[in-house]
Amino acid sequence: MSSDKNECSLEDVCDLLDKLALTQLHLMEDKMRCELGIESSINNGSIHLAKSRYIMGQSSVSKERLPTESSPEFTASITCNTVEEDYVKQVKVIETQGGINPIHWFGVLVPQNLHKAKGIFQNAINFVIECVNINIQLLENLDNYNILLKHKNNLLKDVKEELK
Amino acid sequence: MALQAAVKGKLISVIGDEDTCVGFLLGGIGEINKNRHPNFMVVDKNTPVSEIEECFKRFVKRDDIDIILINQNVAELIRHVIDSHTAPVPAVLEIPSKDHPYDASKDSILRRAKGMFNPDDLVH
């Protein structure tokens, strides 16, 4: 009776392990898709940054224009927040209005390409958040898999001992 | 994108080449806090590895940062530090750059995830 119970439970554990392994493969595929989305956004955005440099001059769109430690303080207009929905942790984007417009670091009359680059990188941030959420799920899935694998090994030991 | 002006969220920081930093800062993730600490670092070919390592550790310690974006080629320089960071927060995301396409075999999270399919484990 006890052996039947164990075998049944072992079968359930094996099924669950298979499901977790399959989920992991899907998550890995999703992560790679997201990373390729980020790559494509960065490549497109970089082309528009290069076009802006061509129009405005080499040093006009460069790290020299970024704020430094001696610049006045300012807050980010895009931040994130971790929330837990149905026992699943998820990162969400928060857009704050009324902050500074980063485009003004590069001038007042900037080419249209810089506005396009801004839009493309904002889209990349959405891919980033999606990718971070997948990473969280990947790691949680891995933890669950390892716990179940240990449980399965214990069950196997019990079955072997009962057979002896 | 959710519009929640009342909620003060956590920062997304970036360590990467000039275009990555300029781009993401244009997107609106940049911040200089009250202590004049930026949440970004531009890495070029002359930047010492120790400086990148120090910056990464500083970002990990900051409790107002939830996500650290780092170019994969820069992450390769401080791989030992990135691999030793296993805490879920801040989440470290390796991103490609315009000069270095994404390589899944180098990604620390994917390498950990692939550990599940280790043949030694599957034998059990």
mmCIF file with all atom_site columns, N, CA, C and O in Angstrom, chain A residues 24 28 31 35 39 42 53 62-63 67 69 71 73-80 82 94-95 102 118 121 145 152, chain B residues 2-4 9-10 18-19 23 25-28 30-32 36 40 44 66 94 96 98 102 107 113-114 116 124:
data_model
loop_
_atom_site.group_PDB
_atom_site.id
_atom_site.type_symbol
_atom_site.label_atom_id
_atom_site.label_alt_id
_atom_site.label_comp_id
_atom_site.label_asym_id
_atom_site.label_entity_id
_atom_site.label_seq_id
_atom_site.pdbx_PDB_ins_code
_atom_site.Cartn_x
_atom_site.Cartn_y
_atom_site.Cartn_z
_atom_site.occupancy
_atom_site.B_iso_or_equiv
_atom_site.pdbx_formal_charge
_atom_site.auth_seq_id
_atom_site.auth_comp_id
_atom_site.auth_asym_id
_atom_site.auth_atom_id
_atom_site.pdbx_PDB_model_num
ATOM 1   N N  . GLN A 1 24  ? 11.004 25.751 -18.550 1.00 0.00 ? 24  GLN A N  1
ATOM 2   C CA . GLN A 1 24  ? 12.327 26.383 -18.569 1.00 0.00 ? 24  GLN A CA 1
ATOM 3   C C  . GLN A 1 24  ? 12.795 26.609 -20.017 1.00 0.00 ? 24  GLN A C  1
ATOM 4   O O  . GLN A 1 24  ? 13.328 27.662 -20.340 1.00 0.00 ? 24  GLN A O  1
ATOM 5   N N  . MET A 1 28  ? 13.622 30.151 -21.679 1.00 0.00 ? 28  MET A N  1
ATOM 6   C CA . MET A 1 28  ? 14.930 30.438 -22.286 1.00 0.00 ? 28  MET A CA 1
ATOM 7   C C  . MET A 1 28  ? 14.755 30.987 -23.699 1.00 0.00 ? 28  MET A C  1
ATOM 8   O O  . MET A 1 28  ? 15.458 31.913 -24.115 1.00 0.00 ? 28  MET A O  1
ATOM 9   N N  . LYS A 1 31  ? 13.538 34.514 -23.401 1.00 0.00 ? 31  LYS A N  1
ATOM 10  C CA . LYS A 1 31  ? 14.625 35.423 -22.990 1.00 0.00 ? 31  LYS A CA 1
ATOM 11  C C  . LYS A 1 31  ? 15.490 35.804 -24.203 1.00 0.00 ? 31  LYS A C  1
ATOM 12  O O  . LYS A 1 31  ? 15.820 36.969 -24.396 1.00 0.00 ? 31  LYS A O  1
ATOM 13  N N  . GLU A 1 35  ? 16.165 39.456 -25.744 1.00 0.00 ? 35  GLU A N  1
ATOM 14  C CA . GLU A 1 35  ? 17.516 40.014 -25.904 1.00 0.00 ? 35  GLU A CA 1
ATOM 15  C C  . GLU A 1 35  ? 17.719 40.463 -27.352 1.00 0.00 ? 35  GLU A C  1
ATOM 16  O O  . GLU A 1 35  ? 18.368 41.480 -27.603 1.00 0.00 ? 35  GLU A O  1
ATOM 17  N N  . GLU A 1 39  ? 18.635 44.075 -28.714 1.00 0.00 ? 39  GLU A N  1
ATOM 18  C CA . GLU A 1 39  ? 19.743 44.274 -29.668 1.00 0.00 ? 39  GLU A CA 1
ATOM 19  C C  . GLU A 1 39  ? 19.279 45.087 -30.876 1.00 0.00 ? 39  GLU A C  1
ATOM 20  O O  . GLU A 1 39  ? 19.957 46.042 -31.285 1.00 0.00 ? 39  GLU A O  1
ATOM 21  N N  . ILE A 1 42  ? 18.730 48.689 -29.817 1.00 0.00 ? 42  ILE A N  1
ATOM 22  C CA . ILE A 1 42  ? 20.001 49.411 -29.610 1.00 0.00 ? 42  ILE A CA 1
ATOM 23  C C  . ILE A 1 42  ? 20.643 49.734 -30.958 1.00 0.00 ? 42  ILE A C  1
ATOM 24  O O  . ILE A 1 42  ? 21.145 50.843 -31.171 1.00 0.00 ? 42  ILE A O  1
ATOM 25  N N  . ARG A 1 53  ? 24.698 62.894 -34.726 1.00 0.00 ? 53  ARG A N  1
ATOM 26  C CA . ARG A 1 53  ? 26.094 63.345 -34.628 1.00 0.00 ? 53  ARG A CA 1
ATOM 27  C C  . ARG A 1 53  ? 26.558 63.950 -35.945 1.00 0.00 ? 53  ARG A C  1
ATOM 28  O O  . ARG A 1 53  ? 27.264 64.951 -35.970 1.00 0.00 ? 53  ARG A O  1
ATOM 29  N N  . SER A 1 62  ? 27.400 63.078 -27.298 1.00 0.00 ? 62  SER A N  1
ATOM 30  C CA . SER A 1 62  ? 28.432 62.208 -26.735 1.00 0.00 ? 62  SER A CA 1
ATOM 31  C C  . SER A 1 62  ? 28.326 62.211 -25.216 1.00 0.00 ? 62  SER A C  1
ATOM 32  O O  . SER A 1 62  ? 27.501 62.916 -24.636 1.00 0.00 ? 62  SER A O  1
ATOM 33  N N  . LYS A 1 63  ? 29.218 61.426 -24.592 1.00 0.00 ? 63  LYS A N  1
ATOM 34  C CA . LYS A 1 63  ? 29.165 61.322 -23.125 1.00 0.00 ? 63  LYS A CA 1
ATOM 35  C C  . LYS A 1 63  ? 29.504 62.654 -22.451 1.00 0.00 ? 63  LYS A C  1
ATOM 36  O O  . LYS A 1 63  ? 29.134 62.877 -21.295 1.00 0.00 ? 63  LYS A O  1
ATOM 37  N N  . PRO A 1 67  ? 25.010 64.422 -17.853 1.00 0.00 ? 67  PRO A N  1
ATOM 38  C CA . PRO A 1 67  ? 25.248 65.073 -16.555 1.00 0.00 ? 67  PRO A CA 1
ATOM 39  C C  . PRO A 1 67  ? 26.351 64.362 -15.775 1.00 0.00 ? 67  PRO A C  1
ATOM 40  O O  . PRO A 1 67  ? 26.550 63.157 -15.934 1.00 0.00 ? 67  PRO A O  1
ATOM 41  N N  . GLU A 1 69  ? 28.807 64.331 -11.864 1.00 0.00 ? 69  GLU A N  1
ATOM 42  C CA . GLU A 1 69  ? 28.601 64.451 -10.414 1.00 0.00 ? 69  GLU A CA 1
ATOM 43  C C  . GLU A 1 69  ? 28.458 65.913 -9.979  1.00 0.00 ? 69  GLU A C  1
ATOM 44  O O  . GLU A 1 69  ? 27.923 66.189 -8.908  1.00 0.00 ? 69  GLU A O  1
ATOM 45  N N  . SER A 1 71  ? 26.797 68.119 -11.742 1.00 0.00 ? 71  SER A N  1
ATOM 46  C CA . SER A 1 71  ? 25.528 68.658 -12.273 1.00 0.00 ? 71  SER A CA 1
ATOM 47  C C  . SER A 1 71  ? 24.484 68.719 -11.162 1.00 0.00 ? 71  SER A C  1
ATOM 48  O O  . SER A 1 71  ? 24.572 67.972 -10.187 1.00 0.00 ? 71  SER A O  1
ATOM 49  N N  . GLU A 1 73  ? 21.100 67.991 -9.112  1.00 0.00 ? 73  GLU A N  1
ATOM 50  C CA . GLU A 1 73  ? 20.384 66.709 -9.013  1.00 0.00 ? 73  GLU A CA 1
ATOM 51  C C  . GLU A 1 73  ? 19.098 66.731 -9.831  1.00 0.00 ? 73  GLU A C  1
ATOM 52  O O  . GLU A 1 73  ? 18.478 67.782 -10.019 1.00 0.00 ? 73  GLU A O  1
ATOM 53  N N  . PHE A 1 74  ? 18.758 65.575 -10.345 1.00 0.00 ? 74  PHE A N  1
ATOM 54  C CA . PHE A 1 74  ? 17.488 65.425 -11.060 1.00 0.00 ? 74  PHE A CA 1
ATOM 55  C C  . PHE A 1 74  ? 17.037 63.981 -10.911 1.00 0.00 ? 74  PHE A C  1
ATOM 56  O O  . PHE A 1 74  ? 17.855 63.101 -10.602 1.00 0.00 ? 74  PHE A O  1
ATOM 57  N N  . THR A 1 75  ? 15.754 63.759 -11.078 1.00 0.00 ? 75  THR A N  1
ATOM 58  C CA . THR A 1 75  ? 15.231 62.403 -10.894 1.00 0.00 ? 75  THR A CA 1
ATOM 59  C C  . THR A 1 75  ? 14.910 61.745 -12.237 1.00 0.00 ? 75  THR A C  1
ATOM 60  O O  . THR A 1 75  ? 14.656 62.426 -13.228 1.00 0.00 ? 75  THR A O  1
ATOM 61  N N  . ALA A 1 76  ? 14.933 60.429 -12.225 1.00 0.00 ? 76  ALA A N  1
ATOM 62  C CA . ALA A 1 76  ? 14.653 59.668 -13.449 1.00 0.00 ? 76  ALA A CA 1
ATOM 63  C C  . ALA A 1 76  ? 13.177 59.777 -13.800 1.00 0.00 ? 76  ALA A C  1
ATOM 64  O O  . ALA A 1 76  ? 12.322 59.781 -12.906 1.00 0.00 ? 76  ALA A O  1
ATOM 65  N N  . SER A 1 77  ? 12.883 59.876 -15.096 1.00 0.00 ? 77  SER A N  1
ATOM 66  C CA . SER A 1 77  ? 11.470 59.937 -15.494 1.00 0.00 ? 77  SER A CA 1
ATOM 67  C C  . SER A 1 77  ? 10.913 58.529 -15.698 1.00 0.00 ? 77  SER A C  1
ATOM 68  O O  . SER A 1 77  ? 9.707  58.344 -15.747 1.00 0.00 ? 77  SER A O  1
ATOM 69  N N  . ILE A 1 78  ? 11.819 57.548 -15.830 1.00 0.00 ? 78  ILE A N  1
ATOM 70  C CA . ILE A 1 78  ? 11.347 56.165 -15.951 1.00 0.00 ? 78  ILE A CA 1
ATOM 71  C C  . ILE A 1 78  ? 12.009 55.327 -14.864 1.00 0.00 ? 78  ILE A C  1
ATOM 72  O O  . ILE A 1 78  ? 13.242 55.236 -14.798 1.00 0.00 ? 78  ILE A O  1
ATOM 73  N N  . THR A 1 79  ? 11.207 54.761 -13.991 1.00 0.00 ? 79  THR A N  1
ATOM 74  C CA . THR A 1 79  ? 11.708 53.885 -12.923 1.00 0.00 ? 79  THR A CA 1
ATOM 75  C C  . THR A 1 79  ? 10.915 52.576 -12.983 1.00 0.00 ? 79  THR A C  1
ATOM 76  O O  . THR A 1 79  ? 10.095 52.385 -13.879 1.00 0.00 ? 79  THR A O  1
ATOM 77  N N  . CYS A 1 80  ? 11.191 51.698 -12.026 1.00 0.00 ? 80  CYS A N  1
ATOM 78  C CA . CYS A 1 80  ? 10.449 50.436 -12.029 1.00 0.00 ? 80  CYS A CA 1
ATOM 79  C C  . CYS A 1 80  ? 10.013 50.086 -10.609 1.00 0.00 ? 80  CYS A C  1
ATOM 80  O O  . CYS A 1 80  ? 10.532 50.643 -9.644  1.00 0.00 ? 80  CYS A O  1
ATOM 81  N N  . THR A 1 82  ? 8.677  46.584 -8.159  1.00 0.00 ? 82  THR A N  1
ATOM 82  C CA . THR A 1 82  ? 8.426  45.141 -8.101  1.00 0.00 ? 82  THR A CA 1
ATOM 83  C C  . THR A 1 82  ? 7.116  44.885 -7.372  1.00 0.00 ? 82  THR A C  1
ATOM 84  O O  . THR A 1 82  ? 6.933  45.364 -6.253  1.00 0.00 ? 82  THR A O  1
ATOM 85  N N  . ILE A 1 94  ? 7.366  52.438 -14.218 1.00 0.00 ? 94  ILE A N  1
ATOM 86  C CA . ILE A 1 94  ? 6.619  53.607 -13.739 1.00 0.00 ? 94  ILE A CA 1
ATOM 87  C C  . ILE A 1 94  ? 7.165  54.820 -14.486 1.00 0.00 ? 94  ILE A C  1
ATOM 88  O O  . ILE A 1 94  ? 8.372  55.070 -14.465 1.00 0.00 ? 94  ILE A O  1
ATOM 89  N N  . GLU A 1 95  ? 6.270  55.515 -15.158 1.00 0.00 ? 95  GLU A N  1
ATOM 90  C CA . GLU A 1 95  ? 6.690  56.717 -15.873 1.00 0.00 ? 95  GLU A CA 1
ATOM 91  C C  . GLU A 1 95  ? 6.261  57.942 -15.079 1.00 0.00 ? 95  GLU A C  1
ATOM 92  O O  . GLU A 1 95  ? 5.075  58.104 -14.789 1.00 0.00 ? 95  GLU A O  1
ATOM 93  N N  . PRO A 1 102 ? 15.590 64.732 -21.208 1.00 0.00 ? 102 PRO A N  1
ATOM 94  C CA . PRO A 1 102 ? 17.010 64.471 -21.483 1.00 0.00 ? 102 PRO A CA 1
ATOM 95  C C  . PRO A 1 102 ? 17.488 65.028 -22.822 1.00 0.00 ? 102 PRO A C  1
ATOM 96  O O  . PRO A 1 102 ? 18.687 65.288 -22.987 1.00 0.00 ? 102 PRO A O  1
ATOM 97  N N  . LYS A 1 118 ? 15.302 58.580 -29.014 1.00 0.00 ? 118 LYS A N  1
ATOM 98  C CA . LYS A 1 118 ? 14.684 58.574 -27.684 1.00 0.00 ? 118 LYS A CA 1
ATOM 99  C C  . LYS A 1 118 ? 13.523 57.567 -27.642 1.00 0.00 ? 118 LYS A C  1
ATOM 100 O O  . LYS A 1 118 ? 13.439 56.741 -26.722 1.00 0.00 ? 118 LYS A O  1
ATOM 101 N N  . PHE A 1 121 ? 14.832 53.946 -27.762 1.00 0.00 ? 121 PHE A N  1
ATOM 102 C CA . PHE A 1 121 ? 15.415 53.480 -26.485 1.00 0.00 ? 121 PHE A CA 1
ATOM 103 C C  . PHE A 1 121 ? 14.341 53.322 -25.405 1.00 0.00 ? 121 PHE A C  1
ATOM 104 O O  . PHE A 1 121 ? 14.480 52.482 -24.521 1.00 0.00 ? 121 PHE A O  1
ATOM 105 N N  . TYR A 1 145 ? 12.667 23.397 -9.472  1.00 0.00 ? 145 TYR A N  1
ATOM 106 C CA . TYR A 1 145 ? 13.126 22.147 -10.100 1.00 0.00 ? 145 TYR A CA 1
ATOM 107 C C  . TYR A 1 145 ? 14.108 21.422 -9.182  1.00 0.00 ? 145 TYR A C  1
ATOM 108 O O  . TYR A 1 145 ? 14.001 20.214 -8.984  1.00 0.00 ? 145 TYR A O  1
ATOM 109 N N  . LYS A 1 152 ? 12.405 13.889 -5.382  1.00 0.00 ? 152 LYS A N  1
ATOM 110 C CA . LYS A 1 152 ? 12.319 12.683 -6.219  1.00 0.00 ? 152 LYS A CA 1
ATOM 111 C C  . LYS A 1 152 ? 13.394 11.673 -5.789  1.00 0.00 ? 152 LYS A C  1
ATOM 112 O O  . LYS A 1 152 ? 13.118 10.468 -5.668  1.00 0.00 ? 152 LYS A O  1
ATOM 113 N N  . ALA B 2 2   ? 2.994  52.210 -17.427 1.00 0.00 ? 2   ALA B N  1
ATOM 114 C CA . ALA B 2 2   ? 2.040  52.690 -16.441 1.00 0.00 ? 2   ALA B CA 1
ATOM 115 C C  . ALA B 2 2   ? 2.406  54.097 -15.987 1.00 0.00 ? 2   ALA B C  1
ATOM 116 O O  . ALA B 2 2   ? 3.569  54.401 -15.798 1.00 0.00 ? 2   ALA B O  1
ATOM 117 N N  . LEU B 2 3   ? 1.393  54.937 -15.867 1.00 0.00 ? 3   LEU B N  1
ATOM 118 C CA . LEU B 2 3   ? 1.646  56.307 -15.408 1.00 0.00 ? 3   LEU B CA 1
ATOM 119 C C  . LEU B 2 3   ? 1.259  56.423 -13.936 1.00 0.00 ? 3   LEU B C  1
ATOM 120 O O  . LEU B 2 3   ? 0.098  56.456 -13.598 1.00 0.00 ? 3   LEU B O  1
ATOM 121 N N  . GLN B 2 4   ? 2.254  56.381 -13.067 1.00 0.00 ? 4   GLN B N  1
ATOM 122 C CA . GLN B 2 4   ? 1.956  56.457 -11.630 1.00 0.00 ? 4   GLN B CA 1
ATOM 123 C C  . GLN B 2 4   ? 2.888  57.486 -11.000 1.00 0.00 ? 4   GLN B C  1
ATOM 124 O O  . GLN B 2 4   ? 3.912  57.151 -10.440 1.00 0.00 ? 4   GLN B O  1
ATOM 125 N N  . GLY B 2 9   ? 9.399  54.877 -7.791  1.00 0.00 ? 9   GLY B N  1
ATOM 126 C CA . GLY B 2 9   ? 9.925  53.549 -8.112  1.00 0.00 ? 9   GLY B CA 1
ATOM 127 C C  . GLY B 2 9   ? 11.415 53.450 -7.886  1.00 0.00 ? 9   GLY B C  1
ATOM 128 O O  . GLY B 2 9   ? 12.068 54.394 -7.443  1.00 0.00 ? 9   GLY B O  1
ATOM 129 N N  . LYS B 2 10  ? 11.935 52.263 -8.180  1.00 0.00 ? 10  LYS B N  1
ATOM 130 C CA . LYS B 2 10  ? 13.369 52.015 -8.071  1.00 0.00 ? 10  LYS B CA 1
ATOM 131 C C  . LYS B 2 10  ? 14.035 52.301 -9.421  1.00 0.00 ? 10  LYS B C  1
ATOM 132 O O  . LYS B 2 10  ? 13.402 52.232 -10.468 1.00 0.00 ? 10  LYS B O  1
ATOM 133 N N  . GLU B 2 18  ? 29.396 54.228 -24.819 1.00 0.00 ? 18  GLU B N  1
ATOM 134 C CA . GLU B 2 18  ? 28.817 55.568 -24.940 1.00 0.00 ? 18  GLU B CA 1
ATOM 135 C C  . GLU B 2 18  ? 27.398 55.556 -25.501 1.00 0.00 ? 18  GLU B C  1
ATOM 136 O O  . GLU B 2 18  ? 26.488 56.158 -24.922 1.00 0.00 ? 18  GLU B O  1
ATOM 137 N N  . ASP B 2 19  ? 27.188 54.821 -26.606 1.00 0.00 ? 19  ASP B N  1
ATOM 138 C CA . ASP B 2 19  ? 25.872 54.836 -27.246 1.00 0.00 ? 19  ASP B CA 1
ATOM 139 C C  . ASP B 2 19  ? 24.803 54.198 -26.367 1.00 0.00 ? 19  ASP B C  1
ATOM 140 O O  . ASP B 2 19  ? 23.659 54.662 -26.342 1.00 0.00 ? 19  ASP B O  1
ATOM 141 N N  . GLY B 2 23  ? 21.859 56.473 -25.110 1.00 0.00 ? 23  GLY B N  1
ATOM 142 C CA . GLY B 2 23  ? 20.532 56.019 -25.542 1.00 0.00 ? 23  GLY B CA 1
ATOM 143 C C  . GLY B 2 23  ? 19.577 55.800 -24.382 1.00 0.00 ? 23  GLY B C  1
ATOM 144 O O  . GLY B 2 23  ? 18.476 56.354 -24.366 1.00 0.00 ? 23  GLY B O  1
ATOM 145 N N  . LEU B 2 25  ? 19.829 56.837 -21.343 1.00 0.00 ? 25  LEU B N  1
ATOM 146 C CA . LEU B 2 25  ? 19.595 58.080 -20.598 1.00 0.00 ? 25  LEU B CA 1
ATOM 147 C C  . LEU B 2 25  ? 18.605 58.983 -21.342 1.00 0.00 ? 25  LEU B C  1
ATOM 148 O O  . LEU B 2 25  ? 17.788 59.661 -20.723 1.00 0.00 ? 25  LEU B O  1
ATOM 149 N N  . LEU B 2 26  ? 18.699 58.953 -22.678 1.00 0.00 ? 26  LEU B N  1
ATOM 150 C CA . LEU B 2 26  ? 17.702 59.678 -23.483 1.00 0.00 ? 26  LEU B CA 1
ATOM 151 C C  . LEU B 2 26  ? 16.306 59.116 -23.201 1.00 0.00 ? 26  LEU B C  1
ATOM 152 O O  . LEU B 2 26  ? 15.318 59.848 -23.155 1.00 0.00 ? 26  LEU B O  1
ATOM 153 N N  . GLY B 2 27  ? 16.270 57.791 -23.018 1.00 0.00 ? 27  GLY B N  1
ATOM 154 C CA . GLY B 2 27  ? 14.998 57.120 -22.709 1.00 0.00 ? 27  GLY B CA 1
ATOM 155 C C  . GLY B 2 27  ? 14.412 57.564 -21.386 1.00 0.00 ? 27  GLY B C  1
ATOM 156 O O  . GLY B 2 27  ? 13.220 57.389 -21.141 1.00 0.00 ? 27  GLY B O  1
ATOM 157 N N  . GLY B 2 28  ? 15.243 58.089 -20.486 1.00 0.00 ? 28  GLY B N  1
ATOM 158 C CA . GLY B 2 28  ? 14.721 58.666 -19.230 1.00 0.00 ? 28  GLY B CA 1
ATOM 159 C C  . GLY B 2 28  ? 15.082 57.921 -17.959 1.00 0.00 ? 28  GLY B C  1
ATOM 160 O O  . GLY B 2 28  ? 14.488 58.169 -16.913 1.00 0.00 ? 28  GLY B O  1
ATOM 161 N N  . GLY B 2 30  ? 18.088 57.979 -16.449 1.00 0.00 ? 30  GLY B N  1
ATOM 162 C CA . GLY B 2 30  ? 19.202 58.620 -15.733 1.00 0.00 ? 30  GLY B CA 1
ATOM 163 C C  . GLY B 2 30  ? 18.758 59.413 -14.520 1.00 0.00 ? 30  GLY B C  1
ATOM 164 O O  . GLY B 2 30  ? 17.662 59.983 -14.498 1.00 0.00 ? 30  GLY B O  1
ATOM 165 N N  . GLU B 2 31  ? 19.614 59.407 -13.495 1.00 0.00 ? 31  GLU B N  1
ATOM 166 C CA . GLU B 2 31  ? 19.322 60.202 -12.293 1.00 0.00 ? 31  GLU B CA 1
ATOM 167 C C  . GLU B 2 31  ? 20.630 60.571 -11.587 1.00 0.00 ? 31  GLU B C  1
ATOM 168 O O  . GLU B 2 31  ? 21.576 59.788 -11.544 1.00 0.00 ? 31  GLU B O  1
ATOM 169 N N  . ILE B 2 32  ? 20.645 61.788 -11.049 1.00 0.00 ? 32  ILE B N  1
ATOM 170 C CA . ILE B 2 32  ? 21.736 62.190 -10.150 1.00 0.00 ? 32  ILE B CA 1
ATOM 171 C C  . ILE B 2 32  ? 21.040 62.432 -8.814  1.00 0.00 ? 32  ILE B C  1
ATOM 172 O O  . ILE B 2 32  ? 20.180 63.309 -8.726  1.00 0.00 ? 32  ILE B O  1
ATOM 173 N N  . ARG B 2 36  ? 24.779 63.375 -5.227  1.00 0.00 ? 36  ARG B N  1
ATOM 174 C CA . ARG B 2 36  ? 25.456 63.561 -6.518  1.00 0.00 ? 36  ARG B CA 1
ATOM 175 C C  . ARG B 2 36  ? 26.031 62.254 -7.074  1.00 0.00 ? 36  ARG B C  1
ATOM 176 O O  . ARG B 2 36  ? 27.094 62.240 -7.677  1.00 0.00 ? 36  ARG B O  1
ATOM 177 N N  . PHE B 2 40  ? 24.676 55.713 -13.704 1.00 0.00 ? 40  PHE B N  1
ATOM 178 C CA . PHE B 2 40  ? 25.196 55.209 -14.982 1.00 0.00 ? 40  PHE B CA 1
ATOM 179 C C  . PHE B 2 40  ? 26.715 55.344 -15.013 1.00 0.00 ? 40  PHE B C  1
ATOM 180 O O  . PHE B 2 40  ? 27.293 56.136 -14.264 1.00 0.00 ? 40  PHE B O  1
ATOM 181 N N  . ASP B 2 44  ? 34.769 53.072 -21.705 1.00 0.00 ? 44  ASP B N  1
ATOM 182 C CA . ASP B 2 44  ? 35.459 53.085 -22.997 1.00 0.00 ? 44  ASP B CA 1
ATOM 183 C C  . ASP B 2 44  ? 36.690 52.184 -22.908 1.00 0.00 ? 44  ASP B C  1
ATOM 184 O O  . ASP B 2 44  ? 36.914 51.533 -21.887 1.00 0.00 ? 44  ASP B O  1
ATOM 185 N N  . ASP B 2 66  ? 17.008 48.760 -8.711  1.00 0.00 ? 66  ASP B N  1
ATOM 186 C CA . ASP B 2 66  ? 16.382 47.427 -8.828  1.00 0.00 ? 66  ASP B CA 1
ATOM 187 C C  . ASP B 2 66  ? 16.927 46.633 -10.023 1.00 0.00 ? 66  ASP B C  1
ATOM 188 O O  . ASP B 2 66  ? 16.865 45.414 -10.035 1.00 0.00 ? 66  ASP B O  1
ATOM 189 N N  . GLU B 2 94  ? 22.294 41.332 -18.755 1.00 0.00 ? 94  GLU B N  1
ATOM 190 C CA . GLU B 2 94  ? 23.362 41.548 -19.750 1.00 0.00 ? 94  GLU B CA 1
ATOM 191 C C  . GLU B 2 94  ? 22.709 41.879 -21.085 1.00 0.00 ? 94  GLU B C  1
ATOM 192 O O  . GLU B 2 94  ? 21.878 41.113 -21.571 1.00 0.00 ? 94  GLU B O  1
ATOM 193 N N  . PRO B 2 96  ? 23.154 43.343 -25.234 1.00 0.00 ? 96  PRO B N  1
ATOM 194 C CA . PRO B 2 96  ? 24.141 43.494 -26.314 1.00 0.00 ? 96  PRO B CA 1
ATOM 195 C C  . PRO B 2 96  ? 24.454 44.969 -26.552 1.00 0.00 ? 96  PRO B C  1
ATOM 196 O O  . PRO B 2 96  ? 23.781 45.839 -26.017 1.00 0.00 ? 96  PRO B O  1
ATOM 197 N N  . LYS B 2 98  ? 25.991 47.814 -29.824 1.00 0.00 ? 98  LYS B N  1
ATOM 198 C CA . LYS B 2 98  ? 25.994 47.894 -31.294 1.00 0.00 ? 98  LYS B CA 1
ATOM 199 C C  . LYS B 2 98  ? 27.207 47.158 -31.885 1.00 0.00 ? 98  LYS B C  1
ATOM 200 O O  . LYS B 2 98  ? 27.153 46.677 -33.006 1.00 0.00 ? 98  LYS B O  1
ATOM 201 N N  . TYR B 2 102 ? 24.417 39.882 -29.135 1.00 0.00 ? 102 TYR B N  1
ATOM 202 C CA . TYR B 2 102 ? 24.110 39.057 -27.970 1.00 0.00 ? 102 TYR B CA 1
ATOM 203 C C  . TYR B 2 102 ? 24.625 37.625 -28.166 1.00 0.00 ? 102 TYR B C  1
ATOM 204 O O  . TYR B 2 102 ? 24.428 37.026 -29.213 1.00 0.00 ? 102 TYR B O  1
ATOM 205 N N  . ASP B 2 107 ? 25.745 34.478 -21.324 1.00 0.00 ? 107 ASP B N  1
ATOM 206 C CA . ASP B 2 107 ? 24.795 35.052 -20.360 1.00 0.00 ? 107 ASP B CA 1
ATOM 207 C C  . ASP B 2 107 ? 24.770 34.241 -19.062 1.00 0.00 ? 107 ASP B C  1
ATOM 208 O O  . ASP B 2 107 ? 24.517 33.033 -19.087 1.00 0.00 ? 107 ASP B O  1
ATOM 209 N N  . ALA B 2 113 ? 20.430 28.623 -15.885 1.00 0.00 ? 113 ALA B N  1
ATOM 210 C CA . ALA B 2 113 ? 19.183 27.948 -16.270 1.00 0.00 ? 113 ALA B CA 1
ATOM 211 C C  . ALA B 2 113 ? 19.469 26.643 -17.006 1.00 0.00 ? 113 ALA B C  1
ATOM 212 O O  . ALA B 2 113 ? 18.766 25.652 -16.840 1.00 0.00 ? 113 ALA B O  1
ATOM 213 N N  . LYS B 2 114 ? 20.532 26.648 -17.814 1.00 0.00 ? 114 LYS B N  1
ATOM 214 C CA . LYS B 2 114 ? 20.896 25.452 -18.580 1.00 0.00 ? 114 LYS B CA 1
ATOM 215 C C  . LYS B 2 114 ? 21.379 24.335 -17.673 1.00 0.00 ? 114 LYS B C  1
ATOM 216 O O  . LYS B 2 114 ? 21.370 23.172 -18.056 1.00 0.00 ? 114 LYS B O  1
ATOM 217 N N  . MET B 2 116 ? 19.983 23.039 -15.394 1.00 0.00 ? 116 MET B N  1
ATOM 218 C CA . MET B 2 116 ? 18.878 22.113 -15.185 1.00 0.00 ? 116 MET B CA 1
ATOM 219 C C  . MET B 2 116 ? 18.989 20.904 -16.115 1.00 0.00 ? 116 MET B C  1
ATOM 220 O O  . MET B 2 116 ? 18.551 19.807 -15.804 1.00 0.00 ? 116 MET B O  1
ATOM 221 N N  . HIS B 2 124 ? 19.475 10.648 -12.741 1.00 0.00 ? 124 HIS B N  1
ATOM 222 C CA . HIS B 2 124 ? 18.780 10.246 -11.511 1.00 0.00 ? 124 HIS B CA 1
ATOM 223 C C  . HIS B 2 124 ? 17.330 9.905  -11.758 1.00 0.00 ? 124 HIS B C  1
ATOM 224 O O  . HIS B 2 124 ? 16.694 10.527 -12.558 1.00 0.00 ? 124 HIS B O  1
#
